[in-house]
Amino acid sequence: MPLDDNVVEAIYREHGSALRRFVLSATRDPQLAEDVVQETVLRVWQHAPDINGSFRSYLYRTARNIMIDNYRRSQRRPHEALESSLTDPAEVMGRVDELLNRVLMEEALLRLSKEHRDVLVALHYRRFTVNEAAVQLNIPSGTVKSRAYYALRALRTILDEMGVER
């Protein structure tokens, strides 16, 4: 049983612009990005009962799969392949996977408590040492180590719940 029209409109309203940015960063073609977003919403509408885990993750994975399908389809038609702004399949897939990983990690980090998120961002994204993170966060270095340990465990659990494979 597919979603009703009001739910589909809400999905498009809430996630359409983020999906469009995601696709544009991989393809750089506004028309293609709009087509991929519409196809993504259409597939979500058709397969709604089968969605397990994070809804946003499902949307991004669906958009990624559509981009891959479009690329493969364009490779079967040489005249379209020459017009395409996407030339190297490894580069395209790498860029799309990197973007998808960023989006999923951002969503997972937002589910952590503020204390755990602050420690992970300081240690892993800002590349602070434990002592630098302790000074920056105004907590003892032992607390930084402890929070980092528990934050990573919580992050692994969240990513598992989101259906992200290692």
mmCIF file of C-alpha atoms in Angstrom:
data_model
loop_
_atom_site.group_PDB
_atom_site.id
_atom_site.type_symbol
_atom_site.label_atom_id
_atom_site.label_comp_id
_atom_site.label_asym_id
_atom_site.label_seq_id
_atom_site.Cartn_x
_atom_site.Cartn_y
_atom_site.Cartn_z
ATOM 1 C CA MET A 1 0.000 0.000 0.000
ATOM 2 C CA PRO A 2 1.736 3.222 -1.132
ATOM 3 C CA LEU A 3 1.772 6.459 0.836
ATOM 4 C CA ASP A 4 -1.008 8.953 0.180
ATOM 5 C CA ASP A 5 -0.438 12.164 -1.776
ATOM 6 C CA ASN A 6 -0.200 14.382 1.330
ATOM 7 C CA VAL A 7 2.628 12.303 2.761
ATOM 8 C CA VAL A 8 4.465 12.391 -0.574
ATOM 9 C CA GLU A 9 4.135 16.196 -0.670
ATOM 10 C CA ALA A 10 5.485 16.378 2.888
ATOM 11 C CA ILE A 11 8.465 14.192 1.948
ATOM 12 C CA TYR A 12 9.223 16.421 -1.015
ATOM 13 C CA ARG A 13 8.830 19.584 1.087
ATOM 14 C CA GLU A 14 10.992 18.333 3.975
ATOM 15 C CA HIS A 15 13.712 16.458 2.089
ATOM 16 C CA GLY A 16 13.574 17.719 -1.508
ATOM 17 C CA SER A 17 16.065 20.560 -1.168
ATOM 18 C CA ALA A 18 18.573 18.452 0.783
ATOM 19 C CA LEU A 19 18.305 15.663 -1.794
ATOM 20 C CA ARG A 20 18.734 18.179 -4.615
ATOM 21 C CA ARG A 21 21.925 19.560 -2.998
ATOM 22 C CA PHE A 22 23.220 16.027 -2.542
ATOM 23 C CA VAL A 23 22.631 15.132 -6.195
ATOM 24 C CA LEU A 24 23.928 18.484 -7.480
ATOM 25 C CA SER A 25 27.193 18.022 -5.627
ATOM 26 C CA ALA A 26 27.697 14.770 -7.552
ATOM 27 C CA THR A 27 26.348 15.672 -10.987
ATOM 28 C CA ARG A 28 26.544 19.465 -11.305
ATOM 29 C CA ASP A 29 23.515 19.337 -13.645
ATOM 30 C CA PRO A 30 20.398 21.055 -12.208
ATOM 31 C CA GLN A 31 17.968 19.309 -14.573
ATOM 32 C CA LEU A 32 19.434 15.889 -13.821
ATOM 33 C CA ALA A 33 19.331 16.677 -10.105
ATOM 34 C CA GLU A 34 15.633 17.534 -10.301
ATOM 35 C CA ASP A 35 14.936 14.332 -12.244
ATOM 36 C CA VAL A 36 16.790 12.238 -9.656
ATOM 37 C CA VAL A 37 14.921 13.894 -6.763
ATOM 38 C CA GLN A 38 11.562 13.257 -8.430
ATOM 39 C CA GLU A 39 12.484 9.645 -9.191
ATOM 40 C CA THR A 40 13.647 9.198 -5.581
ATOM 41 C CA VAL A 41 10.354 10.475 -4.166
ATOM 42 C CA LEU A 42 8.455 8.301 -6.647
ATOM 43 C CA ARG A 43 10.350 5.170 -5.572
ATOM 44 C CA VAL A 44 9.832 5.993 -1.893
ATOM 45 C CA TRP A 45 6.129 6.411 -2.618
ATOM 46 C CA GLN A 46 6.039 3.006 -4.346
ATOM 47 C CA HIS A 47 8.104 1.115 -1.743
ATOM 48 C CA ALA A 48 7.083 2.851 1.493
ATOM 49 C CA PRO A 49 6.026 -0.291 3.406
ATOM 50 C CA ASP A 50 9.478 -1.842 2.844
ATOM 51 C CA ILE A 51 11.482 0.979 4.494
ATOM 52 C CA ASN A 52 13.471 -0.206 7.509
ATOM 53 C CA GLY A 53 15.733 2.024 9.580
ATOM 54 C CA SER A 54 16.363 5.719 8.976
ATOM 55 C CA PHE A 55 14.031 7.320 6.450
ATOM 56 C CA ARG A 56 16.590 9.939 5.400
ATOM 57 C CA SER A 57 19.240 7.256 4.876
ATOM 58 C CA TYR A 58 16.780 5.394 2.680
ATOM 59 C CA LEU A 59 16.184 8.544 0.626
ATOM 60 C CA TYR A 60 19.893 9.161 0.070
ATOM 61 C CA ARG A 61 20.621 5.539 -0.776
ATOM 62 C CA THR A 62 17.745 5.569 -3.251
ATOM 63 C CA ALA A 63 19.049 8.774 -4.865
ATOM 64 C CA ARG A 64 22.531 7.236 -5.043
ATOM 65 C CA ASN A 65 21.164 4.120 -6.735
ATOM 66 C CA ILE A 66 19.226 6.228 -9.231
ATOM 67 C CA MET A 67 22.382 8.193 -10.089
ATOM 68 C CA ILE A 68 24.263 4.945 -10.641
ATOM 69 C CA ASP A 69 21.436 3.596 -12.818
ATOM 70 C CA ASN A 70 21.413 6.821 -14.862
ATOM 71 C CA TYR A 71 25.155 6.664 -15.338
ATOM 72 C CA ARG A 72 25.051 3.047 -16.477
ATOM 73 C CA ARG A 73 22.166 3.818 -18.813
ATOM 74 C CA SER A 74 24.112 6.701 -20.347
ATOM 75 C CA GLN A 75 27.095 4.417 -20.956
ATOM 76 C CA ARG A 76 24.935 2.204 -23.164
ATOM 77 C CA ARG A 77 24.170 5.206 -25.364
ATOM 78 C CA PRO A 78 27.474 6.674 -26.587
ATOM 79 C CA HIS A 79 26.051 9.986 -27.850
ATOM 80 C CA GLU A 80 24.570 10.714 -24.429
ATOM 81 C CA ALA A 81 27.728 9.627 -22.668
ATOM 82 C CA LEU A 82 29.689 12.325 -24.489
ATOM 83 C CA GLU A 83 27.219 15.005 -23.380
ATOM 84 C CA SER A 84 27.250 13.852 -19.768
ATOM 85 C CA SER A 85 29.220 15.872 -17.214
ATOM 86 C CA LEU A 86 30.042 12.590 -15.449
ATOM 87 C CA THR A 87 32.908 10.918 -17.247
ATOM 88 C CA ASP A 88 34.819 8.561 -14.982
ATOM 89 C CA PRO A 89 32.625 5.923 -13.275
ATOM 90 C CA ALA A 90 35.083 5.382 -10.433
ATOM 91 C CA GLU A 91 35.211 9.122 -9.766
ATOM 92 C CA VAL A 92 31.437 9.437 -9.861
ATOM 93 C CA MET A 93 30.831 6.485 -7.554
ATOM 94 C CA GLY A 94 33.566 7.670 -5.206
ATOM 95 C CA ARG A 95 32.083 11.158 -5.019
ATOM 96 C CA VAL A 96 28.558 9.866 -4.471
ATOM 97 C CA ASP A 97 29.676 7.392 -1.808
ATOM 98 C CA GLU A 98 31.671 10.107 -0.039
ATOM 99 C CA LEU A 99 28.689 12.436 -0.022
ATOM 100 C CA LEU A 100 26.378 9.711 1.203
ATOM 101 C CA ASN A 101 28.791 8.818 3.999
ATOM 102 C CA ARG A 102 28.978 12.478 5.059
ATOM 103 C CA VAL A 103 25.209 12.795 5.190
ATOM 104 C CA LEU A 104 24.791 9.567 7.130
ATOM 105 C CA MET A 105 27.571 10.472 9.573
ATOM 106 C CA GLU A 106 26.089 13.923 10.120
ATOM 107 C CA GLU A 107 22.712 12.400 10.866
ATOM 108 C CA ALA A 108 24.271 9.848 13.233
ATOM 109 C CA LEU A 109 26.284 12.519 15.048
ATOM 110 C CA LEU A 110 23.141 14.580 15.573
ATOM 111 C CA ARG A 111 21.600 11.627 17.426
ATOM 112 C CA LEU A 112 24.436 11.588 19.978
ATOM 113 C CA SER A 113 24.279 13.603 23.169
ATOM 114 C CA LYS A 114 25.893 17.035 22.940
ATOM 115 C CA GLU A 115 28.753 15.986 25.246
ATOM 116 C CA HIS A 116 29.600 12.912 23.186
ATOM 117 C CA ARG A 117 29.274 14.779 19.882
ATOM 118 C CA ASP A 118 31.537 17.621 21.098
ATOM 119 C CA VAL A 119 34.278 15.180 22.098
ATOM 120 C CA LEU A 120 34.137 13.248 18.817
ATOM 121 C CA VAL A 121 34.161 16.423 16.747
ATOM 122 C CA ALA A 122 37.134 17.782 18.699
ATOM 123 C CA LEU A 123 39.154 14.560 18.456
ATOM 124 C CA HIS A 124 38.256 13.228 15.018
ATOM 125 C CA TYR A 125 37.227 16.223 12.912
ATOM 126 C CA ARG A 126 39.298 19.030 14.405
ATOM 127 C CA ARG A 127 42.136 16.598 15.111
ATOM 128 C CA PHE A 128 42.776 17.905 18.624
ATOM 129 C CA THR A 129 44.869 15.864 20.999
ATOM 130 C CA VAL A 130 43.175 14.681 24.189
ATOM 131 C CA ASN A 131 44.773 17.545 26.145
ATOM 132 C CA GLU A 132 43.786 20.141 23.523
ATOM 133 C CA ALA A 133 40.226 18.813 23.518
ATOM 134 C CA ALA A 134 40.151 18.946 27.326
ATOM 135 C CA VAL A 135 41.197 22.606 27.285
ATOM 136 C CA GLN A 136 38.778 23.458 24.465
ATOM 137 C CA LEU A 137 35.831 21.699 26.147
ATOM 138 C CA ASN A 138 36.860 22.771 29.664
ATOM 139 C CA ILE A 139 36.795 19.231 31.063
ATOM 140 C CA PRO A 140 39.525 16.937 32.437
ATOM 141 C CA SER A 141 41.487 14.840 29.920
ATOM 142 C CA GLY A 142 40.292 11.630 31.592
ATOM 143 C CA THR A 143 36.717 12.717 30.916
ATOM 144 C CA VAL A 144 37.604 13.346 27.265
ATOM 145 C CA LYS A 145 38.941 9.786 26.963
ATOM 146 C CA SER A 146 35.922 8.287 28.702
ATOM 147 C CA ARG A 147 33.419 10.265 26.640
ATOM 148 C CA ALA A 148 35.257 9.385 23.438
ATOM 149 C CA TYR A 149 35.056 5.690 24.268
ATOM 150 C CA TYR A 150 31.343 5.768 25.058
ATOM 151 C CA ALA A 151 30.583 8.137 22.176
ATOM 152 C CA LEU A 152 32.155 5.745 19.669
ATOM 153 C CA ARG A 153 30.165 2.848 21.092
ATOM 154 C CA ALA A 154 26.951 4.874 20.861
ATOM 155 C CA LEU A 155 27.840 6.003 17.330
ATOM 156 C CA ARG A 156 28.358 2.392 16.222
ATOM 157 C CA THR A 157 24.962 1.473 17.656
ATOM 158 C CA ILE A 158 23.273 4.404 15.912
ATOM 159 C CA LEU A 159 24.909 3.555 12.577
ATOM 160 C CA ASP A 160 23.781 -0.070 12.964
ATOM 161 C CA GLU A 161 20.224 1.123 13.645
ATOM 162 C CA MET A 162 20.409 3.300 10.523
ATOM 163 C CA GLY A 163 21.371 0.243 8.479
ATOM 164 C CA VAL A 164 24.872 1.491 7.661
ATOM 165 C CA GLU A 165 27.230 -1.362 6.907
ATOM 166 C CA ARG A 166 30.889 -1.175 7.868
#
